[in-house]
Each structure stands twice: as C-alpha cells, then as structure tokens.
Amino acid sequence: PLMAQNQKIIFENPDGINSSSGSYIRPTADGGYIMLGMAYSLDAPVWSSLPRAIKVNAALQTEWDNIYLNADIGPNGLYAELNSGPLELNEGSFVFGISDTVTEYDLLRIAATGELLWGKDLPGVENLVYPLGALPNGDFLATRSHLSTYFTGWKHYVSRFNSNGDLLEEHQVEEV
C-alpha cells in the first residue's frame, strides 16, 4: 500500500526579521510550490510588515526566499498586507495583490527567479486586487474592488491587465 509521509520544513526568519507567517501556498508549473506570507520586523523605532515569497522545487528544496519592498523608505517603516494569493503567469512569473502604507502599491509582480519586476499603484485611494487567471497572450484577469475617494462607496470590477500591470479593460459588477 502507498503510505504518505508528512515532512516538516522550517524556513528561518531572514536577518532583521523577528517573525513571519504564511498565508498562501500554490503548486507551480514546474512541479514545485510558491508560498506567500508576511515578514515582520518589530524593532523600534521602525516597525514593518513586508510581503515574503518562498519558492521550492518538486523535491521541496528552497530555490529562493525573498522579502519585497523596503521598510526604510517610510519615516515610520512600512506596513503591507496581502490581498490575494499568487497567480503564476504563463512564463513563470507571479502576480499578487497587496496594500501598503508607503508605496501605495496595489499589485506586485515577481520573476520566476524571485526578483521584484514591478509594483503598480492603481488610481483611487484603495484597490483590493485578486488575480484570477492568466490568458494565453500574457494578460491576466482579476477582480478589483476600488475606492476612488474616502467619500464614495466601493465599486467592483472584473479587470484585464497586461503583463506590465497596465489596466486594459474592466467591467463593473454588483459586488465581488
């Protein structure tokens, strides 16, 4: 009979990080996995919460382990939160939704090798972006909840972005 064995893998906190937590794990096209979570630095005077991604291969060996954004760019650090899990695009890169207190990025894209390719700040004061699926031409679909000002209500869209994170088209829906 086949027997499954659980394997515990501990990912150490990177230098300068007090703790970290995982939020999402997704299988990748190469047979490995990508894990997405947050890394926390709670040292005074600057506290930060930064996105962290770990990629392992099919043998569960770490390929890369990166933290994104720079806590030093804000006078009081940088607090980010994840708005979605990672979506693997056709060429092996990943895109996911975030919110943060300094760059105001709403969407990040990282290369298959783990480097940050870009961050996008979409129009409005808040955008909650949830990538849904990659299209054959390299574009991707996402849902987007959008707050144009703090005095207006949320609007919800199904949106199409190109591989550079440019918003190509969207269709408003009642609620996402």
PDB file of C-alpha atoms in Angstrom:
ATOM      1  CA  PRO A   1       0.000   0.000   0.000  1.00  0.00           C
ATOM      2  CA  LEU A   2       1.023   3.583  -0.563  1.00  0.00           C
ATOM      3  CA  MET A   3       1.955   5.473   2.542  1.00  0.00           C
ATOM      4  CA  ALA A   4       2.093   9.254   2.792  1.00  0.00           C
ATOM      5  CA  GLN A   5       4.684  10.854   4.977  1.00  0.00           C
ATOM      6  CA  ASN A   6       4.424  14.346   6.378  1.00  0.00           C
ATOM      7  CA  GLN A   7       7.553  16.403   6.128  1.00  0.00           C
ATOM      8  CA  LYS A   8       8.097  19.468   8.262  1.00  0.00           C
ATOM      9  CA  ILE A   9      10.201  22.207   6.709  1.00  0.00           C
ATOM     10  CA  ILE A  10      11.240  25.186   8.789  1.00  0.00           C
ATOM     11  CA  PHE A  11      12.051  28.397   6.987  1.00  0.00           C
ATOM     12  CA  GLU A  12      14.255  30.562   9.183  1.00  0.00           C
ATOM     13  CA  ASN A  13      13.494  34.253   9.521  1.00  0.00           C
ATOM     14  CA  PRO A  14      15.780  36.377   7.347  1.00  0.00           C
ATOM     15  CA  ASP A  15      18.195  38.804   9.034  1.00  0.00           C
ATOM     16  CA  GLY A  16      16.380  41.727  10.648  1.00  0.00           C
ATOM     17  CA  ILE A  17      13.060  39.866  10.768  1.00  0.00           C
ATOM     18  CA  ASN A  18      11.540  38.898  14.141  1.00  0.00           C
ATOM     19  CA  SER A  19       8.783  36.654  12.857  1.00  0.00           C
ATOM     20  CA  SER A  20       6.962  35.607   9.726  1.00  0.00           C
ATOM     21  CA  SER A  21       3.728  33.913   8.793  1.00  0.00           C
ATOM     22  CA  GLY A  22       2.443  32.053   5.775  1.00  0.00           C
ATOM     23  CA  SER A  23      -0.853  32.826   4.081  1.00  0.00           C
ATOM     24  CA  TYR A  24      -0.887  31.028   0.732  1.00  0.00           C
ATOM     25  CA  ILE A  25       0.715  28.009  -0.931  1.00  0.00           C
ATOM     26  CA  ARG A  26       0.197  27.211  -4.598  1.00  0.00           C
ATOM     27  CA  PRO A  27       1.616  24.476  -6.857  1.00  0.00           C
ATOM     28  CA  THR A  28       3.753  25.819  -9.724  1.00  0.00           C
ATOM     29  CA  ALA A  29       4.015  24.647 -13.335  1.00  0.00           C
ATOM     30  CA  ASP A  30       7.497  23.197 -12.712  1.00  0.00           C
ATOM     31  CA  GLY A  31       6.175  20.807 -10.039  1.00  0.00           C
ATOM     32  CA  GLY A  32       7.276  22.942  -7.095  1.00  0.00           C
ATOM     33  CA  TYR A  33       5.396  25.330  -4.857  1.00  0.00           C
ATOM     34  CA  ILE A  34       5.297  29.033  -4.121  1.00  0.00           C
ATOM     35  CA  MET A  35       4.464  30.210  -0.616  1.00  0.00           C
ATOM     36  CA  LEU A  36       3.373  33.750   0.113  1.00  0.00           C
ATOM     37  CA  GLY A  37       3.167  35.361   3.502  1.00  0.00           C
ATOM     38  CA  MET A  38       4.407  38.246   5.606  1.00  0.00           C
ATOM     39  CA  ALA A  39       7.690  39.025   7.373  1.00  0.00           C
ATOM     40  CA  TYR A  40       7.623  41.242  10.466  1.00  0.00           C
ATOM     41  CA  SER A  41      10.319  43.442  11.944  1.00  0.00           C
ATOM     42  CA  LEU A  42       9.231  44.754  15.324  1.00  0.00           C
ATOM     43  CA  ASP A  43      12.393  46.598  16.321  1.00  0.00           C
ATOM     44  CA  ALA A  44      11.866  50.169  17.498  1.00  0.00           C
ATOM     45  CA  PRO A  45      11.795  52.852  16.209  1.00  0.00           C
ATOM     46  CA  VAL A  46      10.730  51.396  12.844  1.00  0.00           C
ATOM     47  CA  TRP A  47       8.250  48.533  12.617  1.00  0.00           C
ATOM     48  CA  SER A  48       7.450  46.873   9.348  1.00  0.00           C
ATOM     49  CA  SER A  49       5.318  44.198   7.762  1.00  0.00           C
ATOM     50  CA  LEU A  50       6.582  43.129   4.342  1.00  0.00           C
ATOM     51  CA  PRO A  51       5.491  40.562   1.725  1.00  0.00           C
ATOM     52  CA  ARG A  52       7.640  37.394   1.707  1.00  0.00           C
ATOM     53  CA  ALA A  53       7.675  34.720  -1.013  1.00  0.00           C
ATOM     54  CA  ILE A  54       9.429  31.350  -0.901  1.00  0.00           C
ATOM     55  CA  LYS A  55       9.774  29.077  -3.944  1.00  0.00           C
ATOM     56  CA  VAL A  56      10.607  25.388  -3.533  1.00  0.00           C
ATOM     57  CA  ASN A  57      11.179  22.794  -6.246  1.00  0.00           C
ATOM     58  CA  ALA A  58       9.438  19.424  -6.586  1.00  0.00           C
ATOM     59  CA  ALA A  59      11.919  17.908  -4.075  1.00  0.00           C
ATOM     60  CA  LEU A  60      10.921  20.687  -1.612  1.00  0.00           C
ATOM     61  CA  GLN A  61      14.372  22.299  -1.768  1.00  0.00           C
ATOM     62  CA  THR A  62      14.326  26.093  -1.441  1.00  0.00           C
ATOM     63  CA  GLU A  63      15.072  27.876  -4.724  1.00  0.00           C
ATOM     64  CA  TRP A  64      14.640  31.383  -3.326  1.00  0.00           C
ATOM     65  CA  ASP A  65      13.279  33.190  -0.278  1.00  0.00           C
ATOM     66  CA  ASN A  66      12.689  36.921  -0.711  1.00  0.00           C
ATOM     67  CA  ILE A  67      11.169  39.866   1.086  1.00  0.00           C
ATOM     68  CA  TYR A  68       9.676  42.641  -1.043  1.00  0.00           C
ATOM     69  CA  LEU A  69       9.533  46.405  -0.587  1.00  0.00           C
ATOM     70  CA  ASN A  70      11.863  48.430   1.605  1.00  0.00           C
ATOM     71  CA  ALA A  71      10.879  49.226   5.178  1.00  0.00           C
ATOM     72  CA  ASP A  72      13.370  52.117   5.254  1.00  0.00           C
ATOM     73  CA  ILE A  73      11.524  54.189   2.639  1.00  0.00           C
ATOM     74  CA  GLY A  74       8.904  55.392   5.109  1.00  0.00           C
ATOM     75  CA  PRO A  75       9.679  57.508   8.174  1.00  0.00           C
ATOM     76  CA  ASN A  76       7.756  55.033  10.339  1.00  0.00           C
ATOM     77  CA  GLY A  77       8.538  51.867   8.429  1.00  0.00           C
ATOM     78  CA  LEU A  78       6.207  50.191   6.005  1.00  0.00           C
ATOM     79  CA  TYR A  79       3.130  48.142   6.811  1.00  0.00           C
ATOM     80  CA  ALA A  80       1.859  45.957   3.979  1.00  0.00           C
ATOM     81  CA  GLU A  81      -0.835  43.312   3.838  1.00  0.00           C
ATOM     82  CA  LEU A  82      -1.628  40.671   1.243  1.00  0.00           C
ATOM     83  CA  ASN A  83      -4.881  40.961  -0.662  1.00  0.00           C
ATOM     84  CA  SER A  84      -4.527  37.737  -2.658  1.00  0.00           C
ATOM     85  CA  GLY A  85      -2.552  34.607  -3.202  1.00  0.00           C
ATOM     86  CA  PRO A  86      -0.010  34.412  -6.018  1.00  0.00           C
ATOM     87  CA  LEU A  87      -1.108  33.753  -9.609  1.00  0.00           C
ATOM     88  CA  GLU A  88       1.503  32.133 -11.857  1.00  0.00           C
ATOM     89  CA  LEU A  89       1.621  33.750 -15.288  1.00  0.00           C
ATOM     90  CA  ASN A  90       2.439  31.868 -18.494  1.00  0.00           C
ATOM     91  CA  GLU A  91       6.199  32.493 -18.463  1.00  0.00           C
ATOM     92  CA  GLY A  92       6.573  31.512 -14.798  1.00  0.00           C
ATOM     93  CA  SER A  93       6.404  34.889 -13.052  1.00  0.00           C
ATOM     94  CA  PHE A  94       3.875  35.593 -10.295  1.00  0.00           C
ATOM     95  CA  VAL A  95       1.459  38.434  -9.591  1.00  0.00           C
ATOM     96  CA  PHE A  96      -0.455  39.159  -6.379  1.00  0.00           C
ATOM     97  CA  GLY A  97      -2.479  41.931  -4.753  1.00  0.00           C
ATOM     98  CA  ILE A  98      -1.187  43.940  -1.780  1.00  0.00           C
ATOM     99  CA  SER A  99      -1.895  47.134   0.127  1.00  0.00           C
ATOM    100  CA  ASP A 100       0.782  49.135   1.898  1.00  0.00           C
ATOM    101  CA  THR A 101       1.232  52.396   3.766  1.00  0.00           C
ATOM    102  CA  VAL A 102       4.100  53.958   1.788  1.00  0.00           C
ATOM    103  CA  THR A 103       4.370  52.953  -1.883  1.00  0.00           C
ATOM    104  CA  GLU A 104       0.594  52.545  -2.182  1.00  0.00           C
ATOM    105  CA  TYR A 105       1.158  49.563  -4.477  1.00  0.00           C
ATOM    106  CA  ASP A 106      -1.934  47.514  -5.221  1.00  0.00           C
ATOM    107  CA  LEU A 107      -0.281  44.822  -7.323  1.00  0.00           C
ATOM    108  CA  LEU A 108       3.193  43.231  -7.343  1.00  0.00           C
ATOM    109  CA  ARG A 109       4.829  41.039  -9.969  1.00  0.00           C
ATOM    110  CA  ILE A 110       7.855  38.888  -9.212  1.00  0.00           C
ATOM    111  CA  ALA A 111      10.018  36.985 -11.708  1.00  0.00           C
ATOM    112  CA  ALA A 112      10.262  33.193 -11.835  1.00  0.00           C
ATOM    113  CA  THR A 113      13.672  33.701 -10.181  1.00  0.00           C
ATOM    114  CA  GLY A 114      12.162  35.741  -7.323  1.00  0.00           C
ATOM    115  CA  GLU A 115      13.190  39.295  -8.211  1.00  0.00           C
ATOM    116  CA  LEU A 116      10.632  42.080  -7.960  1.00  0.00           C
ATOM    117  CA  LEU A 117       9.704  43.124 -11.511  1.00  0.00           C
ATOM    118  CA  TRP A 118       7.270  45.906 -10.673  1.00  0.00           C
ATOM    119  CA  GLY A 119       4.713  47.313  -8.299  1.00  0.00           C
ATOM    120  CA  LYS A 120       1.612  49.135  -9.520  1.00  0.00           C
ATOM    121  CA  ASP A 121      -0.358  51.862  -7.784  1.00  0.00           C
ATOM    122  CA  LEU A 122      -3.780  51.900  -9.404  1.00  0.00           C
ATOM    123  CA  PRO A 123      -5.963  55.057  -9.438  1.00  0.00           C
ATOM    124  CA  GLY A 124      -8.005  55.818  -6.338  1.00  0.00           C
ATOM    125  CA  VAL A 125      -7.293  55.688  -2.624  1.00  0.00           C
ATOM    126  CA  GLU A 126      -7.742  51.929  -2.248  1.00  0.00           C
ATOM    127  CA  ASN A 127      -7.793  48.932  -4.565  1.00  0.00           C
ATOM    128  CA  LEU A 128      -8.154  45.325  -3.497  1.00  0.00           C
ATOM    129  CA  VAL A 129      -6.893  43.245  -6.423  1.00  0.00           C
ATOM    130  CA  TYR A 130      -7.401  39.468  -6.667  1.00  0.00           C
ATOM    131  CA  PRO A 131      -5.728  37.917  -9.749  1.00  0.00           C
ATOM    132  CA  LEU A 132      -7.899  35.108 -11.150  1.00  0.00           C
ATOM    133  CA  GLY A 133      -6.241  33.592 -14.201  1.00  0.00           C
ATOM    134  CA  ALA A 134      -3.635  34.001 -16.931  1.00  0.00           C
ATOM    135  CA  LEU A 135      -4.678  34.435 -20.568  1.00  0.00           C
ATOM    136  CA  PRO A 136      -2.760  32.857 -23.490  1.00  0.00           C
ATOM    137  CA  ASN A 137      -1.491  36.270 -24.708  1.00  0.00           C
ATOM    138  CA  GLY A 138       0.219  37.060 -21.355  1.00  0.00           C
ATOM    139  CA  ASP A 139      -2.582  39.230 -19.951  1.00  0.00           C
ATOM    140  CA  PHE A 140      -4.369  38.228 -16.766  1.00  0.00           C
ATOM    141  CA  LEU A 141      -7.834  38.663 -15.306  1.00  0.00           C
ATOM    142  CA  ALA A 142      -8.517  39.912 -11.789  1.00  0.00           C
ATOM    143  CA  THR A 143     -11.319  41.169  -9.650  1.00  0.00           C
ATOM    144  CA  ARG A 144     -10.799  44.652  -8.277  1.00  0.00           C
ATOM    145  CA  SER A 145     -12.646  46.449  -5.517  1.00  0.00           C
ATOM    146  CA  HIS A 146     -11.999  50.161  -5.935  1.00  0.00           C
ATOM    147  CA  LEU A 147     -12.498  53.165  -3.665  1.00  0.00           C
ATOM    148  CA  SER A 148     -11.969  56.372  -5.655  1.00  0.00           C
ATOM    149  CA  THR A 149     -12.170  58.707  -2.624  1.00  0.00           C
ATOM    150  CA  TYR A 150     -12.901  58.256   1.044  1.00  0.00           C
ATOM    151  CA  PHE A 151     -16.268  59.958   0.437  1.00  0.00           C
ATOM    152  CA  THR A 152     -17.533  57.494  -2.172  1.00  0.00           C
ATOM    153  CA  GLY A 153     -18.575  53.884  -1.930  1.00  0.00           C
ATOM    154  CA  TRP A 154     -16.711  50.849  -3.181  1.00  0.00           C
ATOM    155  CA  LYS A 155     -17.115  49.815  -6.813  1.00  0.00           C
ATOM    156  CA  HIS A 156     -16.315  46.300  -8.009  1.00  0.00           C
ATOM    157  CA  TYR A 157     -14.860  45.214 -11.342  1.00  0.00           C
ATOM    158  CA  VAL A 158     -13.656  42.277 -13.353  1.00  0.00           C
ATOM    159  CA  SER A 159     -10.483  43.654 -14.922  1.00  0.00           C
ATOM    160  CA  ARG A 160      -7.945  42.665 -17.564  1.00  0.00           C
ATOM    161  CA  PHE A 161      -4.308  43.666 -17.071  1.00  0.00           C
ATOM    162  CA  ASN A 162      -1.340  43.195 -19.399  1.00  0.00           C
ATOM    163  CA  SER A 163       1.926  41.645 -18.220  1.00  0.00           C
ATOM    164  CA  ASN A 164       3.194  45.133 -17.266  1.00  0.00           C
ATOM    165  CA  GLY A 165       0.273  45.613 -14.877  1.00  0.00           C
ATOM    166  CA  ASP A 166      -1.470  48.163 -17.073  1.00  0.00           C
ATOM    167  CA  LEU A 167      -5.248  48.118 -16.728  1.00  0.00           C
ATOM    168  CA  LEU A 168      -6.579  47.345 -20.231  1.00  0.00           C
ATOM    169  CA  GLU A 169     -10.308  46.997 -19.640  1.00  0.00           C
ATOM    170  CA  GLU A 170     -12.801  46.381 -16.899  1.00  0.00           C
ATOM    171  CA  HIS A 171     -16.453  45.688 -16.387  1.00  0.00           C
ATOM    172  CA  GLN A 172     -18.294  46.849 -13.301  1.00  0.00           C
ATOM    173  CA  VAL A 173     -20.201  44.184 -11.380  1.00  0.00           C
ATOM    174  CA  GLU A 174     -22.584  44.458  -8.439  1.00  0.00           C
ATOM    175  CA  GLU A 175     -20.202  43.052  -5.842  1.00  0.00           C
ATOM    176  CA  VAL A 176     -17.199  40.761  -5.808  1.00  0.00           C
TER     177      VAL A 176
END
